[in-house]
Coordinates of C-alpha atoms and ligand atoms in Angstrom, one line a residue:
X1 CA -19.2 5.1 20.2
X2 CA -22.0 3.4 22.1
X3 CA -24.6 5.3 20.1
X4 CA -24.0 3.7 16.8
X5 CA -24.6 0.7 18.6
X6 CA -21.5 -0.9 18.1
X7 CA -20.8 -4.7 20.0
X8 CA -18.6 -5.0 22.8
X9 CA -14.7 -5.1 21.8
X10 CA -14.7 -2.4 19.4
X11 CA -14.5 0.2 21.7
X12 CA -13.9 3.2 20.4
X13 CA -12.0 4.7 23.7
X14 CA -8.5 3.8 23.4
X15 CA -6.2 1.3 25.0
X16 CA -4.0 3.2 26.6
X17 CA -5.2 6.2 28.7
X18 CA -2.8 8.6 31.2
X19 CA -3.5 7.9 34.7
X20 CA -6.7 9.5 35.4
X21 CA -6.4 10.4 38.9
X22 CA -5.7 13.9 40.1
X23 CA -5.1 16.9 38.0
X24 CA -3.9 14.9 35.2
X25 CA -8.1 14.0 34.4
X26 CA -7.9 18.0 33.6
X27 CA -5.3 17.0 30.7
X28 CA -6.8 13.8 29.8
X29 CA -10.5 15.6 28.5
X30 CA -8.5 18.0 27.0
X31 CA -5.9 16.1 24.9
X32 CA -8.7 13.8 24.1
X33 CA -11.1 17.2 22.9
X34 CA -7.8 17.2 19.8
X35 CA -7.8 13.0 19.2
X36 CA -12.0 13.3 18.9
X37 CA -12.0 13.8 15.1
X38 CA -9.6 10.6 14.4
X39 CA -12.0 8.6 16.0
X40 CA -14.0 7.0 13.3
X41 CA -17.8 5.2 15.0
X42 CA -18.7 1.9 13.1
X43 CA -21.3 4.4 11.4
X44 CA -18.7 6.5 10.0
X45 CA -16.7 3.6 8.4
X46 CA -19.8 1.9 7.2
X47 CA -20.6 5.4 5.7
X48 CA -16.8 5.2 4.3
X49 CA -17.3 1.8 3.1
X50 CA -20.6 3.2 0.8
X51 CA -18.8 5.7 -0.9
X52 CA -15.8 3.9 -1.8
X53 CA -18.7 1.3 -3.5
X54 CA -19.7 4.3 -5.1
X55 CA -16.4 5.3 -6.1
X56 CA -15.4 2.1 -7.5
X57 CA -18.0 1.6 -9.8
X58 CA -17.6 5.2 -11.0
X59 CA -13.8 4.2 -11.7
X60 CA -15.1 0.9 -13.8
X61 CA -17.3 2.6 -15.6
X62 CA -16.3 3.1 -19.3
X63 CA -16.7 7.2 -19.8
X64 CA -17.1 8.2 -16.0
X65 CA -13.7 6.8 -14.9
X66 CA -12.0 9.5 -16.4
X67 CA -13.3 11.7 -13.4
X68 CA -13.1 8.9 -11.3
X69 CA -10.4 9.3 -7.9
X70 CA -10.6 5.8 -7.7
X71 CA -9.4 4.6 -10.7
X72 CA -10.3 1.2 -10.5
X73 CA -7.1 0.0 -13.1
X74 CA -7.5 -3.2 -15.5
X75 CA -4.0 -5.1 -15.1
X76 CA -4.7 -7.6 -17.8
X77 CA -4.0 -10.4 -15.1
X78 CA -6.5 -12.7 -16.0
X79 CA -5.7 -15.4 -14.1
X80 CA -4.0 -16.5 -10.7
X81 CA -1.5 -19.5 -10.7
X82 CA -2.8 -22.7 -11.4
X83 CA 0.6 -24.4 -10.1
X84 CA 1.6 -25.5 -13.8
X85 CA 4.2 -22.6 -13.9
X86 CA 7.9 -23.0 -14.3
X87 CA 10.8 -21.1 -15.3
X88 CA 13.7 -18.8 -14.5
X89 CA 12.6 -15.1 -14.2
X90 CA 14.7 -11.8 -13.7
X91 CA 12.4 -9.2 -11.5
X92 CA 12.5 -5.4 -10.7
X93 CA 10.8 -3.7 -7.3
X94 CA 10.9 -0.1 -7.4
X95 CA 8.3 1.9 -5.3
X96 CA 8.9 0.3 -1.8
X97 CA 10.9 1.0 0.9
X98 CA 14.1 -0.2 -1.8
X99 CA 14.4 -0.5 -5.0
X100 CA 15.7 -4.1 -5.9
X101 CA 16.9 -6.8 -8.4
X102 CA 16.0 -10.3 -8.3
X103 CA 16.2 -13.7 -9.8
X104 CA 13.9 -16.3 -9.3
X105 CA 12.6 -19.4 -9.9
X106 CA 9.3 -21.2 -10.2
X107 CA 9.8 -24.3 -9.6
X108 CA 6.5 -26.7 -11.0
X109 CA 6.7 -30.0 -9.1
X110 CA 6.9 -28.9 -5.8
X111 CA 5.0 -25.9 -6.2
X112 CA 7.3 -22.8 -5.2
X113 CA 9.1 -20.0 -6.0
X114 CA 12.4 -19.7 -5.2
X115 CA 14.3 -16.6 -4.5
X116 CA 17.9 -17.7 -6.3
X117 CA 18.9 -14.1 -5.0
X118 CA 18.7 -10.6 -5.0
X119 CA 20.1 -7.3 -5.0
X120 CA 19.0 -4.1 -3.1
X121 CA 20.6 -0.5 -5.1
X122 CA 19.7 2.6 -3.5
X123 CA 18.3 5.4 -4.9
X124 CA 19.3 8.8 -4.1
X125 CA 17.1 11.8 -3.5
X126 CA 18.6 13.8 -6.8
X127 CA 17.7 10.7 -8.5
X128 CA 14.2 10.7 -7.3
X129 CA 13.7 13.5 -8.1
X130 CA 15.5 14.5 -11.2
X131 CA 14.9 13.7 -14.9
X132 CA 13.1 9.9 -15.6
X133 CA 16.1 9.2 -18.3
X134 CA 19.0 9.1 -15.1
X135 CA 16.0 7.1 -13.1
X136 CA 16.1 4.2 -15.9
X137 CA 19.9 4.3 -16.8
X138 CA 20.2 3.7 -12.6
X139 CA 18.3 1.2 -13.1
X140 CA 19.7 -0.4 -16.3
X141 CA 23.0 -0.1 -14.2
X142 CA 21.6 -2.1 -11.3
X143 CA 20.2 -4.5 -13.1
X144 CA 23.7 -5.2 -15.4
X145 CA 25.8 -5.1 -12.1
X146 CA 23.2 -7.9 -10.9
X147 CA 23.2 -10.1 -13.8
X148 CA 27.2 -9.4 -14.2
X149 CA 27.5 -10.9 -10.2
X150 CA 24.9 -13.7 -10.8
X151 CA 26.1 -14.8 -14.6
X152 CA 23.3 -14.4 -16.2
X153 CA 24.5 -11.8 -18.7
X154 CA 23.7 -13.4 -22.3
X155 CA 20.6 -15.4 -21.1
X156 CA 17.6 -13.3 -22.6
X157 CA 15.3 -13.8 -19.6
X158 CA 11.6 -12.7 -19.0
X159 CA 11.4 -9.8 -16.8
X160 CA 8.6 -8.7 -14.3
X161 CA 8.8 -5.1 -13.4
X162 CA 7.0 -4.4 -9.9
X163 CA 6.4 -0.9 -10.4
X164 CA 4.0 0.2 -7.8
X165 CA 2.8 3.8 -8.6
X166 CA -0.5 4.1 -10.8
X167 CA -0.3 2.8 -14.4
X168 CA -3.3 3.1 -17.2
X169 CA -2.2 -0.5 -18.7
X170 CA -2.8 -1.1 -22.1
X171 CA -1.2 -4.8 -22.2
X172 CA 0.3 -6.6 -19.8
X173 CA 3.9 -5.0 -21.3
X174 CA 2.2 -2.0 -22.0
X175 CA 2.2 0.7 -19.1
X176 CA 1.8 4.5 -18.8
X177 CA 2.1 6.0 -15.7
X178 CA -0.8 8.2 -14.5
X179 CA 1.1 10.1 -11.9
X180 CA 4.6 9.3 -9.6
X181 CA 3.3 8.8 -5.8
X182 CA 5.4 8.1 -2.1
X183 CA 8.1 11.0 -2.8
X184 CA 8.9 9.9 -6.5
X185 CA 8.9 12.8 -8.9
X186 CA 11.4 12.2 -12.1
X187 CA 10.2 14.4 -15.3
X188 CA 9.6 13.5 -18.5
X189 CA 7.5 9.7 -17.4
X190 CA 4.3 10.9 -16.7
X191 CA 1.9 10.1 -19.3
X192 CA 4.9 7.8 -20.6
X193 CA 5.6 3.7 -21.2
X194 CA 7.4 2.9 -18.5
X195 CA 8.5 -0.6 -20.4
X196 CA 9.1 1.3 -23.5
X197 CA 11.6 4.0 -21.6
X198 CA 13.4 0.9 -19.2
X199 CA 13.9 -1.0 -22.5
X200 CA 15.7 2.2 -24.1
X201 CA 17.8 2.6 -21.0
X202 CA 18.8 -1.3 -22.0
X203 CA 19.5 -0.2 -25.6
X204 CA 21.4 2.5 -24.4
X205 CA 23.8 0.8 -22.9
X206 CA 23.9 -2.1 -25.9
X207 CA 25.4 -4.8 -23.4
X208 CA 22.8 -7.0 -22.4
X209 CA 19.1 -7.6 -23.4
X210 CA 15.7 -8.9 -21.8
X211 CA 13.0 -11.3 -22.4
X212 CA 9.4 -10.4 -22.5
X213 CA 8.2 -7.6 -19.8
X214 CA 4.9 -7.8 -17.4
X215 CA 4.3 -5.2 -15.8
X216 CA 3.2 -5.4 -12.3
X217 CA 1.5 -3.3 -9.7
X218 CA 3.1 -4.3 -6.2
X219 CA -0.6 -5.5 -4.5
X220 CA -0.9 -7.5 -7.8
X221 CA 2.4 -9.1 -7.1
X222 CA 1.5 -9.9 -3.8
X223 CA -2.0 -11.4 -4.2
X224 CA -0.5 -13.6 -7.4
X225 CA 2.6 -14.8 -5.1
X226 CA 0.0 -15.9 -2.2
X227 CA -2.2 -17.1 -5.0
X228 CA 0.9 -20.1 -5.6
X229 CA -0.1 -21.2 -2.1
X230 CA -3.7 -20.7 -1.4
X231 CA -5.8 -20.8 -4.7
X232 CA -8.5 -18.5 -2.8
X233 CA -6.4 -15.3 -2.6
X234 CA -8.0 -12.8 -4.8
X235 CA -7.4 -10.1 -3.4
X236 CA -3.8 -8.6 -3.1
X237 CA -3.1 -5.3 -0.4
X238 CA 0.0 -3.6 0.9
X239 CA 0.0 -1.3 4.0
X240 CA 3.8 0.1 3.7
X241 CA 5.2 3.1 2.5
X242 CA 1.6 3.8 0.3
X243 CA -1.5 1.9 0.5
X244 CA -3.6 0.4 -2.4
X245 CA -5.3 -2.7 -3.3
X246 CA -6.2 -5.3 -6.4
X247 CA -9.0 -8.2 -6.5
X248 CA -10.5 -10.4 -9.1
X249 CA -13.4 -8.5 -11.0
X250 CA -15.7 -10.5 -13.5
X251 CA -14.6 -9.1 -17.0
X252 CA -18.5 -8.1 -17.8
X253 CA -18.1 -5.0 -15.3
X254 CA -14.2 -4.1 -16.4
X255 CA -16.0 -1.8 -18.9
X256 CA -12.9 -0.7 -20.6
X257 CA -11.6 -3.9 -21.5
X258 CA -13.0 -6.0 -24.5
X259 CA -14.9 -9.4 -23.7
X260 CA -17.4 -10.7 -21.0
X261 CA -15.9 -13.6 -20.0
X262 CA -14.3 -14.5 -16.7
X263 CA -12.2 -12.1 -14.6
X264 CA -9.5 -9.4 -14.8
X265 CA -7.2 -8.4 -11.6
X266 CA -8.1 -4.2 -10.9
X267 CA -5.9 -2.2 -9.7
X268 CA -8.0 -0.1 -7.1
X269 CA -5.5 2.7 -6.5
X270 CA -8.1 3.0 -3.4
X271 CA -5.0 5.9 -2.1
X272 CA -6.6 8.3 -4.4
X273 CA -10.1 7.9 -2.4
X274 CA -11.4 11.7 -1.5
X275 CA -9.3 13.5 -4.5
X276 CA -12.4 15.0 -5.1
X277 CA -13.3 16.0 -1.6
X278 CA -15.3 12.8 -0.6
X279 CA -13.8 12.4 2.4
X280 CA -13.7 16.4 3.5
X281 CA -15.9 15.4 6.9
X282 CA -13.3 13.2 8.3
X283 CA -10.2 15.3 7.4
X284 CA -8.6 16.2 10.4
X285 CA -6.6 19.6 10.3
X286 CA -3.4 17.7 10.6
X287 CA -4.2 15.8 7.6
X288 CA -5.1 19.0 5.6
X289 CA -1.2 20.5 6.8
X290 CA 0.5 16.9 5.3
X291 CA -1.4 17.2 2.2
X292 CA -0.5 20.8 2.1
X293 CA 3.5 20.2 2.7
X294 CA 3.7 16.9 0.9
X295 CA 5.1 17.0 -2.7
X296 CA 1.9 16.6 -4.4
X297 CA -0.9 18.1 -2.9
X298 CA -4.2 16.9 -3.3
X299 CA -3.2 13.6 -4.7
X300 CA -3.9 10.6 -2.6
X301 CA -5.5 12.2 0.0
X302 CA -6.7 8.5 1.5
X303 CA -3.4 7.1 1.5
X304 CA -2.0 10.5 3.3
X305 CA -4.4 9.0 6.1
X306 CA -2.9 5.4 6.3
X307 CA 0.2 4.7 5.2
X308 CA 3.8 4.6 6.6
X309 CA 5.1 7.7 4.6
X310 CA 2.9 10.1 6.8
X311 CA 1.5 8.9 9.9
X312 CA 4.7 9.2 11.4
X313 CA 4.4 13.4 10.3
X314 CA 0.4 13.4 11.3
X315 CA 1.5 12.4 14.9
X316 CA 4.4 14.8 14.5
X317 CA 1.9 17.5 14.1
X318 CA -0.6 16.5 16.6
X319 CA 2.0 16.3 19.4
X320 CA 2.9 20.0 18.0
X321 CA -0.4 21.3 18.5
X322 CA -0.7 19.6 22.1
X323 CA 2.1 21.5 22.9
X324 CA 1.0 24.6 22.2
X325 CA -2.0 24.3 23.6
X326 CA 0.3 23.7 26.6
X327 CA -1.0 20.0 27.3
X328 CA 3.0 18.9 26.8
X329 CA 6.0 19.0 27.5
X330 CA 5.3 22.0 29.6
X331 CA 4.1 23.8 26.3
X332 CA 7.8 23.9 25.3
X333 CA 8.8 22.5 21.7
X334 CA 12.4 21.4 20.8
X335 CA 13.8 21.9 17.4
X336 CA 13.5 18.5 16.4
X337 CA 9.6 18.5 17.1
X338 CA 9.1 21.8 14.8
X339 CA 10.9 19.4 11.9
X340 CA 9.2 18.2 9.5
X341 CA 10.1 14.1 9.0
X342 CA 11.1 14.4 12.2
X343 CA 8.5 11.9 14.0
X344 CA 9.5 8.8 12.2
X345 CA 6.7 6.2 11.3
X346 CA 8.7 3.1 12.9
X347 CA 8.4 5.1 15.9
X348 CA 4.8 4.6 16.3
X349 CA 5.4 1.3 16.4
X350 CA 7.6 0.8 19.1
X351 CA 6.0 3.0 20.7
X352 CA 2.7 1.5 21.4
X353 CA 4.6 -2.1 21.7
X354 CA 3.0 -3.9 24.1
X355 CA 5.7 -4.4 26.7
X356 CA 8.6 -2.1 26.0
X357 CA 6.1 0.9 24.9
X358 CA 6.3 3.1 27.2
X359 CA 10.1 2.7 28.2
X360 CA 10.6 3.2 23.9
X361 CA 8.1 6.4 23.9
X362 CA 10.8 8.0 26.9
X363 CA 13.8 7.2 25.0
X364 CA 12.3 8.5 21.6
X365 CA 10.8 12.0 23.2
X366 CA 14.1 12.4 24.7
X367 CA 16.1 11.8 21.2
X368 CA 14.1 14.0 20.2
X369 CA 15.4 16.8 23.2
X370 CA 11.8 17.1 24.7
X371 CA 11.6 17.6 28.3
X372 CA 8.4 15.2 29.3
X373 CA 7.7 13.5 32.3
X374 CA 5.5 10.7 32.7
X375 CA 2.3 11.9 32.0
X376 CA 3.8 13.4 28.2
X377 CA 5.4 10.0 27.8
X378 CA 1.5 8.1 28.4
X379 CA 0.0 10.9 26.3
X380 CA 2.3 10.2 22.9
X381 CA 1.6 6.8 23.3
X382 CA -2.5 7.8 23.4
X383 CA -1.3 10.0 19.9
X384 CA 0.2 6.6 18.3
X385 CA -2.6 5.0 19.0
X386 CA -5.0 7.4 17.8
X387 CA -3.3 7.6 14.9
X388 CA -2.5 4.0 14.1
X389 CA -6.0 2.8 14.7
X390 CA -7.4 5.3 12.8
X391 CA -5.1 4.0 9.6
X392 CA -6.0 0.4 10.6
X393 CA -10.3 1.4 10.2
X394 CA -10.1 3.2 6.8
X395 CA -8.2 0.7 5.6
X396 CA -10.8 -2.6 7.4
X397 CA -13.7 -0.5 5.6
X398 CA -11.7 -0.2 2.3
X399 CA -11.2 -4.2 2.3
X400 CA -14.6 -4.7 3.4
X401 CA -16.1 -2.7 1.0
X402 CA -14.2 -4.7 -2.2
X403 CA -14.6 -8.2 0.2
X404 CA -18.5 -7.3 0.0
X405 CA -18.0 -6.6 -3.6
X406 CA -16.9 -9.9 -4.9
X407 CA -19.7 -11.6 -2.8
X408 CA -22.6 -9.7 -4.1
X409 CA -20.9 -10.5 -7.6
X410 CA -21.2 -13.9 -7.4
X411 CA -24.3 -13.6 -5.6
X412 CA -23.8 -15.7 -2.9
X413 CA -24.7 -15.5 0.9
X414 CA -21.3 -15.8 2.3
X415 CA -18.0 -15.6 0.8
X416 CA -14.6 -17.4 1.9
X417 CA -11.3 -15.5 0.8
X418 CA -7.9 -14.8 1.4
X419 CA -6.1 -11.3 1.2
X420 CA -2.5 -11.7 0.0
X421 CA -0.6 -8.9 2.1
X422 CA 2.7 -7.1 2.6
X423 CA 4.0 -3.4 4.0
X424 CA 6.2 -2.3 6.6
X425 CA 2.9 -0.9 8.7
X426 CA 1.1 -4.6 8.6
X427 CA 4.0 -6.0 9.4
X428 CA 5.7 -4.5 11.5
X429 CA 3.4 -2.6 13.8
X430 CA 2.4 -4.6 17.0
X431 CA -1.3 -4.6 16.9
X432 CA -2.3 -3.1 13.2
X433 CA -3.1 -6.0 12.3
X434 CA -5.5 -7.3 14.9
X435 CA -7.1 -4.3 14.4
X436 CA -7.7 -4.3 11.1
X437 CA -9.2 -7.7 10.8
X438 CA -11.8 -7.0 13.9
X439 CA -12.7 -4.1 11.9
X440 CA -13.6 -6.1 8.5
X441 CA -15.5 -8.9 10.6
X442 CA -17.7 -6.6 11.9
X443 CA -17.8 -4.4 8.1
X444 CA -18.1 -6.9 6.1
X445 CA -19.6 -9.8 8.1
X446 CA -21.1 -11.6 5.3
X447 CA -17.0 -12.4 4.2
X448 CA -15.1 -14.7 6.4
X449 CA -11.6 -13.3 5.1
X450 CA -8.3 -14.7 5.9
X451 CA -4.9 -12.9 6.0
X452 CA -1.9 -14.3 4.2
X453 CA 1.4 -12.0 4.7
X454 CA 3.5 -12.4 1.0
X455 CA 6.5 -13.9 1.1
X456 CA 7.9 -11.3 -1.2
X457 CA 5.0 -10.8 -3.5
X458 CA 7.0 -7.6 -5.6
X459 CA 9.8 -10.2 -6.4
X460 CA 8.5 -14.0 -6.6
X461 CA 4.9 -12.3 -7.5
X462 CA 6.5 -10.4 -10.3
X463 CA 7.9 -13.4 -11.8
X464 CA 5.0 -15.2 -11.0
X465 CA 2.8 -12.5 -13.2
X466 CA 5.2 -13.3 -15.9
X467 CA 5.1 -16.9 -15.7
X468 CA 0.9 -17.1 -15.7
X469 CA 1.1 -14.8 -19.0
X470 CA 3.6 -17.0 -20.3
X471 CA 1.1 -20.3 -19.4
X472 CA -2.0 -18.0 -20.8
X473 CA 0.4 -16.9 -24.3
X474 CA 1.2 -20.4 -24.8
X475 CA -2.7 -21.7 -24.5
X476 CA -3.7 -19.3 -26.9
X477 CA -1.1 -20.7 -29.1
X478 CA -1.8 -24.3 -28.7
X479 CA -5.6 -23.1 -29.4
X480 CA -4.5 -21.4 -32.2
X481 CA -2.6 -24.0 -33.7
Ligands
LIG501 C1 0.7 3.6 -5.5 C2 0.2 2.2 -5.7 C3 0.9 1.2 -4.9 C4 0.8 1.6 -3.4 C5 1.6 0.7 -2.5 C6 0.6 3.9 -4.0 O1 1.2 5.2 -3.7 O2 -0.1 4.6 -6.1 O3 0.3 1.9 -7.1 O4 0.3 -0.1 -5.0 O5 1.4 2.9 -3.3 O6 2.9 0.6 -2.8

């Protein structure tokens, strides 16, 4: 810590710390021998913070990107609302914590989208993981039960599809899925048009139609949805159940894409970051067992670090370890700890809450039939740190790294932003976000970068996506004309 010089209040030594008196000192050096490796120096991140540079411009580069792990994804948004948008828009969210229906509507004069309403449907596990044909006739049955409840059936309305896994876009309704993420794993739609198999699903069923389709990545969704508020936000990022992020790049580097002129949203799919073994240094060997156990191994081996789907299993594990190396719970496990899933991410959460932490850590450790005593109790809360501000870094040097980006594209000295964000982890964990931005200002402090949390950005952004192609599709006619 101090020897990469870092500046006072980015200590590396964590905020909560056993009581070091006595023969519990003995435990504290030796729990904290395990926690060393997640314990990133401002060195480490800035070292990070290179590669993914490196990374990024691999994954925009016209032939290399096909190796790339950071696939660096044109969206074919070209433009962020200018507040001249209007319209009634039907939207989709799948790839969150819920899969939902909306309607919404962008209203022009006073500048807002309006949620009329929404719908959440669940999806069950056989469905996740069966054939994609059942996944989009679920989905076509949501969507009619929703537009049957709202009487909307026989309006043909434009659609926007939040469909947040990663998607080689061809047009802005044209979308094949590179590979199914966050526990999703339905056959036959890899390598597929996802528009093209959710419009057969409609035809299928031969009682209701849609408008136009746009396709939109969640992080795209949000950045356009904070874009209707704050004309600055270029840069959309979602810390939930995965983690990825989008910005503004100038068309001239989005190789793959015809024309020079002006910019093009990318879809970093920065989760994919050390697929091909980048990050092996800072791998922890509880990150090597997720990646091992998880449904696709070796796929998204940065988001396996960071988001909500597996830090609650990483501190799962750690715990584990601590307790066979006798340092807890009196070197005794209970069934529940040797579960996988177990360790739930929300957890981490209320454990390290500021107030009620430590009370919430004793009432969790004893759901889950551990015998602890006070000093296990302080010790799990250390773990959630650990873990939690290890997830909050990687992802400050990830932002910092595309903040730093924009500014050395426009060449100027300092650049003024705004992230758009949403995610169950930013928003709900008590301190990740404090974290994260102390991290970026000392990463990237060229950027002065604010924080806007969406209001929704995979249902209002979705329709918002749809009503700025609408605007651009109707300027290119007027030209035309
Ligand atoms: C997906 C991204 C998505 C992110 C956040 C990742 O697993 O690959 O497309 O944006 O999760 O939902």
């Amino acid at each position: 810590g101090e020897a990469s010089g870092e500046p006072p209040g980015f200590s590396l030594s964590s905020r909560v710390q056993p009581d070091p008196s006595g023969s519990e000192t003995c435990v504290c050096l030796q729990v904290e021998k395990h926690l060393e490796p997640f314990r990133l120096s401002l060195e480490k991140l800035q070292d990070v913070s290179a590669r993914l540079r490196k990374d990024m411009l691999r994954g925009l580069g016209k032939h290399a990107h096909h190796r790339a792990a950071v696939k660096m994804l044109p969206t074919f948004v070209r433009a962020t609302p200018d507040g001249t948008e209007k319209g009634d828009f039907l939207a989709l969210d799948l790839g969150g914590t819920n899969f939902r229906v909306l309607h919404v509507r962008v209203l022009e004069e006073e500048q807002r989208v309006l949620k009329m309403d929404s719908q959440i449907c669940a999806i069950p596990q056989e469905i996740m993981l069966g054939t994609g044909e059942k996944l989009f006739d679920h989905i076509a049955a949501c969507l009619a039960e929703f537009l049957d409840s709202q009487k909307l059936r026989g309006q043909t309305l434009p659609l926007g599809f939040t469909f947040s896994f990663p998607c080689e876009q061809k047009e802005i309704d044209k979308s094949i899925l590179i590979r199914w993420t966050k526990g999703f794993n339905c056959s036959g739609v890899e390598g597929e048009d996802v528009v093209r198999l959710l419009k057969e699903a409609i035809h299928r069923r031969g009682d209701y139609d849609i408008g136009s389709v746009a396709m939109v990545n969640d992080t795209v969704g949000t950045m356009m949805s904070c874009g209707y508020r704050d004309q600055s936000c270029e840069i959309g990022m979602i810390i939930g159940t995965g983690t990825n992020a989008c910005y503004m790049e100038e068309m001239k580097n989005v190789k793959r894409v015809e024309g020079e002129d002006g910019r093009m949203c990318i879809n970093t799919e920065w989760g994919g970051f050390g697929d091909d073994g980048s990050l092996k240094d800072i791998l922890t060997e509880f990150d090597e067992e997720v990646d091992k156990t998880s449904i696709n191994p070796g796929v998204h081996t940065f988001e396996k670090m960071i988001s909500g789907m597996y830090l609650g299993e990483i501190v799962r594990l750690v715990l584990l370890k601590l307790t066979e190396e006798k340092l807890l719970f009196k070197g005794c496990p209970s069934e529940a700890l040797l579960t996988p899933g177990s360790f739930e991410t929300k957890f981490i959460s209320e454990i390290e809450e500021p107030d009620s932490g430590l009370e919430n850590a004793k009432k969790i450790l004893t759901k889950l039939a551990l015998d602890w005593d006070l000093v296990d109790a302080c010790v799990a809360r250390l773990v959630c740190d650990t873990v939690s501000s290890r997830s909050a870094r990687l992802c400050a040097a990830a932002l910092a790294t595309i903040a730093n980006r924009i500014r050395t594209n426009r060449g100027l000295d300092h650049l003024k932003t705004t992230v758009g964000v949403d995610g169950t982890v930013y928003r709900k964990h008590p301190n990740f976000s404090d974290e994260l931005q102390a991290a970026v200002r000392l990463l990237a402090p060229k950027c002065d970068v604010s924080f806007l949390i969406s209001e929704d950005g995979s249902g209002k952004g979705a329709a918002m996506v749809t009503a700025v192609a609408q605007r651009l599709a109707l300027h290119c006619m007027l030209n035309f004309l």
